[in-house]
Short mmCIF file of C-alpha atoms in Angstrom, two decimals:
data_model
loop_
_atom_site.label_atom_id
_atom_site.label_comp_id
_atom_site.label_asym_id
_atom_site.label_seq_id
_atom_site.Cartn_x
_atom_site.Cartn_y
_atom_site.Cartn_z
CA MET A 204 2.24 -14.44 29.72
CA LEU A 205 3.80 -17.08 27.47
CA GLN A 206 1.77 -18.31 24.59
CA LYS A 207 -0.09 -21.50 25.13
CA SER A 208 -1.42 -24.09 22.58
CA ARG A 209 -4.84 -24.42 21.81
CA ASN A 210 -5.14 -28.15 23.75
CA GLY A 211 -3.30 -26.80 26.80
CA LYS A 212 -0.55 -29.42 26.50
CA GLY A 213 2.22 -27.13 25.69
CA ARG A 214 2.87 -25.34 22.46
CA SER A 215 2.79 -26.96 18.90
CA VAL A 216 5.91 -25.49 17.28
CA LEU A 217 7.58 -25.51 13.86
CA VAL A 218 11.10 -25.18 13.29
CA ALA A 219 12.12 -24.60 9.71
CA GLY A 220 15.80 -25.65 9.35
CA GLY A 221 15.42 -27.74 12.52
CA ALA A 222 18.03 -30.21 11.56
CA GLY A 223 20.77 -27.52 11.09
CA PHE A 224 23.44 -26.63 13.49
CA VAL A 225 21.19 -24.19 15.70
CA GLY A 226 17.98 -25.49 14.49
CA SER A 227 18.69 -28.85 16.10
CA HIS A 228 19.97 -27.38 19.44
CA LEU A 229 16.67 -25.32 19.34
CA CYS A 230 14.50 -28.50 18.66
CA ASP A 231 16.15 -30.12 21.69
CA ALA A 232 15.50 -27.03 23.92
CA LEU A 233 11.69 -27.10 22.92
CA LEU A 234 11.21 -30.74 23.50
CA SER A 235 12.83 -30.28 27.10
CA ARG A 236 10.23 -27.43 27.59
CA GLY A 237 7.46 -30.02 26.83
CA ASP A 238 6.51 -28.48 23.41
CA ARG A 239 5.58 -30.62 20.41
CA VAL A 240 8.06 -30.00 17.65
CA LEU A 241 7.57 -30.23 13.87
CA CYS A 242 11.07 -30.18 12.19
CA VAL A 243 11.10 -29.10 8.54
CA ASP A 244 14.20 -29.19 6.76
CA SER A 245 15.50 -29.81 3.04
CA PHE A 246 18.95 -31.19 4.17
CA ILE A 247 20.79 -28.93 2.05
CA THR A 248 23.00 -27.86 4.86
CA GLY A 249 21.22 -29.61 7.63
CA SER A 250 22.04 -33.32 8.74
CA VAL A 251 19.97 -36.27 9.70
CA THR A 252 22.59 -36.97 12.40
CA ASN A 253 21.78 -33.60 14.40
CA VAL A 254 18.32 -34.88 14.70
CA GLN A 255 18.69 -38.68 14.88
CA PRO A 256 18.53 -38.90 18.77
CA LEU A 257 15.16 -37.29 18.49
CA ALA A 258 13.70 -39.90 15.97
CA ASN A 259 11.91 -41.87 18.74
CA HIS A 260 10.66 -38.79 20.72
CA PRO A 261 6.97 -38.89 20.93
CA GLN A 262 6.60 -35.26 20.59
CA PHE A 263 8.88 -34.76 17.61
CA ARG A 264 8.31 -35.21 13.80
CA LEU A 265 10.45 -34.63 10.79
CA ILE A 266 9.45 -33.34 7.38
CA GLU A 267 11.77 -33.39 4.69
CA ALA A 268 10.96 -30.26 2.58
CA ASP A 269 12.17 -27.33 1.07
CA ILE A 270 10.34 -24.07 2.40
CA CYS A 271 10.35 -22.38 -1.06
CA ASP A 272 8.08 -25.24 -2.00
CA LEU A 273 6.26 -25.84 1.47
CA ARG A 274 2.67 -27.35 1.37
CA SER A 275 0.12 -26.31 3.91
CA ILE A 276 0.51 -27.90 7.35
CA ASP A 277 -2.93 -28.87 8.51
CA GLU A 278 -2.38 -29.60 12.09
CA PRO A 279 -2.43 -26.67 14.61
CA LEU A 280 0.53 -24.51 14.93
CA ASP A 281 1.05 -21.79 17.91
CA GLN A 282 4.78 -20.81 16.81
CA ILE A 283 6.99 -20.98 13.69
CA TYR A 284 10.87 -20.39 13.83
CA ASN A 285 12.45 -19.71 10.57
CA LEU A 286 16.15 -20.90 10.69
CA ALA A 287 16.09 -22.30 7.14
CA CYS A 288 19.04 -20.95 5.09
CA ALA A 289 22.71 -21.68 4.38
CA ALA A 290 24.41 -19.27 6.73
CA SER A 291 28.09 -19.60 5.68
CA PRO A 292 29.58 -17.97 2.62
CA PRO A 293 30.70 -20.97 0.89
CA GLN A 294 27.23 -22.74 1.56
CA TYR A 295 25.24 -19.52 0.57
CA GLN A 296 27.49 -18.91 -2.38
CA ALA A 297 26.94 -22.21 -3.72
CA ASP A 298 23.59 -21.68 -5.23
CA PRO A 299 23.02 -18.01 -4.90
CA VAL A 300 19.57 -18.00 -6.59
CA HIS A 301 18.37 -20.49 -4.11
CA THR A 302 19.87 -18.57 -1.49
CA MET A 303 17.99 -15.39 -2.32
CA MET A 304 14.90 -17.45 -2.99
CA THR A 305 14.87 -19.22 0.48
CA CYS A 306 15.15 -15.84 2.25
CA VAL A 307 12.23 -14.19 0.19
CA ALA A 308 9.72 -16.94 -1.16
CA GLY A 309 10.29 -19.29 1.62
CA THR A 310 10.04 -16.75 4.34
CA GLY A 311 6.98 -15.66 2.49
CA ASN A 312 5.42 -19.20 2.61
CA LEU A 313 6.13 -19.53 6.36
CA LEU A 314 4.70 -15.95 7.10
CA ALA A 315 1.39 -17.10 5.09
CA LEU A 316 1.46 -20.38 7.24
CA ALA A 317 1.80 -18.24 10.54
CA GLU A 318 -1.14 -16.02 9.60
CA TYR A 319 -3.35 -19.13 8.33
CA HIS A 320 -2.53 -20.64 11.84
CA ASN A 321 -2.44 -17.34 13.95
CA ALA A 322 0.84 -18.48 15.23
CA SER A 323 3.83 -16.26 16.32
CA PHE A 324 6.54 -16.15 14.00
CA LEU A 325 10.46 -15.62 14.55
CA GLN A 326 12.81 -14.76 11.65
CA ALA A 327 16.36 -15.67 12.05
CA SER A 328 18.05 -12.59 10.41
CA THR A 329 21.85 -11.92 10.54
CA SER A 330 24.34 -9.62 11.59
CA GLU A 331 25.22 -9.31 7.87
CA VAL A 332 22.30 -6.94 7.34
CA TYR A 333 24.86 -4.59 8.63
CA GLY A 334 27.39 -5.37 5.89
CA ASP A 335 30.95 -3.93 6.58
CA PRO A 336 29.57 -1.41 9.03
CA ALA A 337 30.80 2.11 9.54
CA GLU A 338 29.19 2.26 12.86
CA HIS A 339 30.70 0.00 15.61
CA PRO A 340 29.25 -1.59 17.70
CA GLN A 341 26.20 -2.40 15.67
CA ARG A 342 22.72 -1.06 16.95
CA GLU A 343 19.46 -2.16 15.56
CA ASP A 344 18.71 1.47 14.16
CA TYR A 345 21.99 1.32 12.02
CA ARG A 346 20.98 0.84 8.49
CA GLY A 347 24.08 -0.95 7.30
CA ASN A 348 26.64 -0.68 4.51
CA VAL A 349 25.83 -3.43 2.16
CA SER A 350 26.81 -4.19 -1.34
CA CYS A 351 23.46 -5.23 -3.24
CA THR A 352 25.72 -6.44 -6.31
CA GLY A 353 28.60 -8.43 -4.36
CA PRO A 354 29.21 -12.25 -4.07
CA ARG A 355 27.58 -11.74 -0.39
CA ALA A 356 24.46 -10.13 -1.55
CA CYS A 357 22.13 -13.09 -2.06
CA TYR A 358 22.44 -13.64 1.72
CA ASP A 359 22.81 -9.95 2.79
CA GLU A 360 19.99 -8.70 0.71
CA GLY A 361 17.95 -11.80 1.06
CA LYS A 362 17.92 -11.42 4.51
CA ARG A 363 16.84 -7.56 4.46
CA ALA A 364 14.16 -8.41 2.20
CA ALA A 365 13.03 -11.04 4.73
CA GLU A 366 12.88 -8.59 7.41
CA ALA A 367 10.87 -6.21 5.27
CA LEU A 368 8.13 -8.93 4.74
CA CYS A 369 8.13 -9.54 8.34
CA PHE A 370 7.70 -5.93 9.28
CA ASP A 371 5.19 -5.29 6.56
CA LEU A 372 2.80 -7.98 7.83
CA VAL A 373 3.36 -6.85 11.64
CA ARG A 374 2.32 -3.27 10.54
CA ALA A 375 -0.68 -4.69 8.78
CA GLY A 376 -1.77 -6.65 11.84
CA ARG A 377 -1.54 -10.02 10.10
CA VAL A 378 1.33 -11.68 11.72
CA ASP A 379 2.94 -11.51 15.07
CA ALA A 380 6.24 -11.71 13.80
CA ARG A 381 9.83 -11.00 15.50
CA VAL A 382 13.12 -10.82 13.99
CA ALA A 383 16.25 -11.86 15.49
CA ARG A 384 19.63 -10.47 14.16
CA ILE A 385 22.09 -13.31 14.95
CA PHE A 386 25.83 -12.49 15.20
CA ASN A 387 28.56 -15.24 14.76
CA THR A 388 27.41 -18.52 16.71
CA TYR A 389 29.30 -21.51 17.43
CA GLY A 390 29.37 -24.84 19.40
CA PRO A 391 28.84 -28.53 18.76
CA ARG A 392 27.04 -29.68 15.62
CA MET A 393 28.83 -27.24 13.36
CA GLN A 394 29.74 -28.68 10.13
CA PRO A 395 33.57 -29.48 9.88
CA HIS A 396 33.73 -27.93 6.57
CA ASP A 397 31.14 -25.02 6.39
CA GLY A 398 33.79 -22.38 5.96
CA ARG A 399 33.07 -20.45 9.39
CA ILE A 400 36.05 -19.19 11.08
CA ILE A 401 35.79 -21.13 14.12
CA SER A 402 35.13 -24.51 12.34
CA ASN A 403 37.92 -23.79 10.03
CA LEU A 404 40.43 -23.13 12.68
CA LEU A 405 39.38 -26.07 14.96
CA VAL A 406 39.32 -28.55 12.22
CA GLN A 407 42.54 -27.25 10.83
CA ALA A 408 44.34 -27.70 14.27
CA ILE A 409 42.78 -31.21 15.13
CA THR A 410 44.00 -32.35 11.75
CA GLY A 411 47.42 -30.82 11.96
CA LYS A 412 47.07 -28.43 9.17
CA PRO A 413 48.25 -24.65 9.20
CA LEU A 414 45.53 -22.38 10.76
CA THR A 415 44.37 -20.34 7.89
CA ILE A 416 43.60 -16.67 8.45
CA TYR A 417 42.34 -14.25 5.68
CA GLY A 418 43.55 -10.63 5.58
CA SER A 419 45.65 -9.31 8.27
CA GLY A 420 43.82 -10.89 10.99
CA GLN A 421 43.17 -7.84 12.67
CA GLN A 422 39.54 -7.79 11.72
CA THR A 423 37.28 -8.60 14.43
CA ARG A 424 34.31 -10.97 15.32
CA SER A 425 32.18 -11.57 18.56
CA PHE A 426 31.20 -15.02 19.17
CA CYS A 427 28.17 -16.35 20.97
CA PHE A 428 27.84 -20.08 22.09
CA VAL A 429 24.83 -22.04 20.70
CA SER A 430 23.07 -22.43 23.93
CA ASP A 431 23.32 -18.73 24.48
CA LEU A 432 21.77 -18.00 21.24
CA VAL A 433 19.03 -20.68 21.62
CA ALA A 434 18.02 -19.06 25.04
CA GLY A 435 17.89 -15.61 23.16
CA LEU A 436 15.70 -16.91 20.33
CA MET A 437 13.18 -18.40 22.68
CA ALA A 438 12.99 -15.35 25.18
CA LEU A 439 12.33 -13.06 21.80
CA MET A 440 9.53 -15.45 20.44
CA ASN A 441 7.93 -15.40 23.93
CA VAL A 442 8.23 -11.68 24.97
CA THR A 443 5.23 -9.69 25.18
CA PRO A 444 4.33 -7.27 23.91
CA ASN A 445 5.82 -7.80 20.16
CA PRO A 446 9.31 -5.67 20.11
CA GLN A 447 8.00 -4.12 16.89
CA GLY A 448 11.39 -4.11 15.37
CA PRO A 449 14.70 -6.19 15.06
CA VAL A 450 16.69 -7.30 18.23
CA ASN A 451 20.52 -8.13 18.06
CA LEU A 452 21.44 -11.52 19.70
CA GLY A 453 25.15 -12.20 20.12
CA ASN A 454 28.04 -11.86 22.42
CA PRO A 455 29.69 -8.26 22.63
CA GLY A 456 32.99 -9.72 23.58
CA GLU A 457 35.36 -8.79 20.49
CA PHE A 458 37.89 -10.69 19.39
CA THR A 459 40.37 -10.16 16.53
CA ILE A 460 40.83 -13.34 14.38
CA ASN A 461 44.57 -13.37 15.37
CA GLN A 462 43.49 -13.66 18.85
CA LEU A 463 41.15 -16.48 18.15
CA ALA A 464 43.58 -18.38 16.10
CA GLU A 465 46.16 -18.26 18.88
CA MET A 466 43.49 -19.35 21.48
CA VAL A 467 42.76 -22.42 19.19
CA HIS A 468 46.71 -22.90 18.72
CA ALA A 469 47.07 -22.88 22.39
CA MET A 470 44.26 -25.24 23.02
CA VAL A 471 44.74 -27.98 20.48
CA PRO A 472 47.86 -30.06 20.83
CA THR A 473 48.11 -30.90 17.00
CA ALA A 474 47.85 -27.28 15.79
CA ALA A 475 50.35 -26.33 13.20
CA ARG A 476 51.45 -22.88 12.27
CA ILE A 477 49.49 -19.76 11.04
CA VAL A 478 49.19 -18.94 7.31
CA TYR A 479 47.64 -15.90 5.90
CA HIS A 480 45.49 -15.74 2.72
CA PRO A 481 44.03 -12.51 0.87
CA LEU A 482 40.66 -11.19 2.25
CA PRO A 483 37.54 -12.05 0.27
CA GLN A 484 35.45 -9.43 -1.60
CA ASP A 485 33.04 -7.40 0.91
CA ASP A 486 34.51 -9.40 3.93
CA PRO A 487 33.49 -7.23 7.10
CA GLN A 488 36.29 -5.71 8.97
CA ARG A 489 34.51 -5.36 12.28
CA ARG A 490 31.38 -7.05 13.78
CA ARG A 491 30.29 -6.57 17.40
CA PRO A 492 26.48 -6.47 18.76
CA ASP A 493 25.04 -3.65 20.88
CA ILE A 494 22.70 -5.85 23.10
CA SER A 495 21.00 -3.32 25.04
CA LYS A 496 17.86 -4.03 23.55
CA ALA A 497 17.98 -7.52 24.31
CA LYS A 498 19.07 -6.95 27.92
CA ASP A 499 16.13 -4.51 28.41
CA LEU A 500 13.39 -6.19 26.56
CA LEU A 501 14.23 -9.90 27.22
CA GLY A 502 16.50 -9.96 30.28
CA TRP A 503 18.96 -12.03 28.22
CA GLU A 504 22.75 -11.93 27.84
CA PRO A 505 25.08 -14.57 26.87
CA ARG A 506 26.87 -16.52 29.60
CA VAL A 507 29.44 -18.81 28.17
CA PRO A 508 32.94 -17.28 27.85
CA LEU A 509 34.70 -17.85 24.43
CA ALA A 510 37.40 -20.01 26.17
CA GLU A 511 34.85 -22.35 27.62
CA GLY A 512 32.79 -22.60 24.34
CA LEU A 513 35.81 -23.10 22.28
CA ARG A 514 36.86 -26.28 24.50
CA GLN A 515 33.40 -27.63 24.30
CA THR A 516 33.26 -27.10 20.42
CA ALA A 517 36.80 -28.68 19.94
CA ALA A 518 35.84 -31.59 22.11
CA TRP A 519 32.81 -32.26 19.77
CA PHE A 520 35.05 -32.00 16.58
CA ILE A 521 37.62 -34.32 18.31
CA ALA A 522 34.96 -36.97 18.76
CA THR A 523 33.30 -36.40 15.47
CA LEU A 524 36.60 -36.56 13.54
CA GLY A 525 38.03 -39.30 15.83
CA THR A 526 41.45 -37.41 16.43
CA GLN A 527 43.41 -36.52 19.69
CA PRO A 528 42.22 -34.70 22.63
CA VAL A 529 42.19 -30.94 23.64
CA SER A 530 44.87 -29.78 25.85
CA GLY A 531 43.98 -28.39 29.26
CA LYS A 532 47.03 -26.19 29.19
CA ARG A 533 48.00 -23.14 26.86
CA ARG A 534 50.89 -23.09 24.73
CA ALA A 535 52.74 -20.38 23.57
CA PRO A 536 51.20 -18.62 20.40
CA PRO A 537 53.25 -19.21 17.22
CA SER A 538 56.01 -16.79 16.63
CA ALA A 539 56.64 -17.38 12.78
CA ARG A 540 53.78 -16.76 10.44
CA THR A 541 53.65 -17.12 6.78
CA ARG A 542 51.73 -15.77 3.98
CA ARG A 543 50.01 -17.26 0.87
CA SER A 544 48.46 -15.96 -2.14
CA ASN A 545 45.71 -18.31 -2.78
CA VAL A 546 42.38 -16.81 -2.74
CA SER A 547 39.92 -18.65 -0.47
CA ILE A 548 36.74 -18.66 1.53
CA GLY A 549 35.93 -15.98 4.03
CA VAL A 550 34.82 -15.81 7.62
#
């Protein structure tokens, strides 16, 4: 059975990072289900614009706060989703100490809140806990190949530590915590300059700039549309009994970065040529989830194909940036590709 709130009128749900890309979509879905939503966000990477349409919703409330300094919440809570952390390399590397503390101290604060309110807790972890994986596709029992001293460690190791906190409290019987390992997610409300591969390529294509690929472009990623991910998060939060371990959430369709760039180039009329840059340190070569566990436990799998999700995302960026429309026809991929030596951000 799904958890009910104490007043019998739907659940009272706290979404940390609720003004972010994924968090704002989650707030929408929870409100549509009839829940009361308390959105907590520091606005370091979140945006007021993402939740502005909810400002007058009677079941929605926004609190500006950093979870590292979060004070007690006196009102009853039934569920807590923790999505509060910068998720792209340029963002989490901008202040690596704060990133680590958000993952560890911030998650600890929210877990304490969950314990106090006897609320179910969902930690948004990441496929980055697998590092540059030696196992492919990645299963939840794979322990990863992560550098604990590199420039991505603040996020990778921070998320691994947050998982450890969750499962320590689960084993102690103190918090009903669940952990979602989220693979690359995309869709409307992504920040145009967040440094993620899909936003990079779409914004470059829409503004007529060269499409930038790091490394050879043969490295792979799997891309999950945001509505599919939100459905998976909600399914994991509400499944009984507690899975007692992490669950991968992502789309198992695997694409090279070259394939992605060629799809974007064919879709957006203003797209320029493709150029290459050196691969950043510790950038993983392959990334693809094994979602057998999510299928078995949650009855969940993604439904939105990459081509359809890209069209929706490109249309959103075009509306946001005020540029030209997306083409409905595919164009031939670029034949000439040049290489440049500038070091820049990764995927």
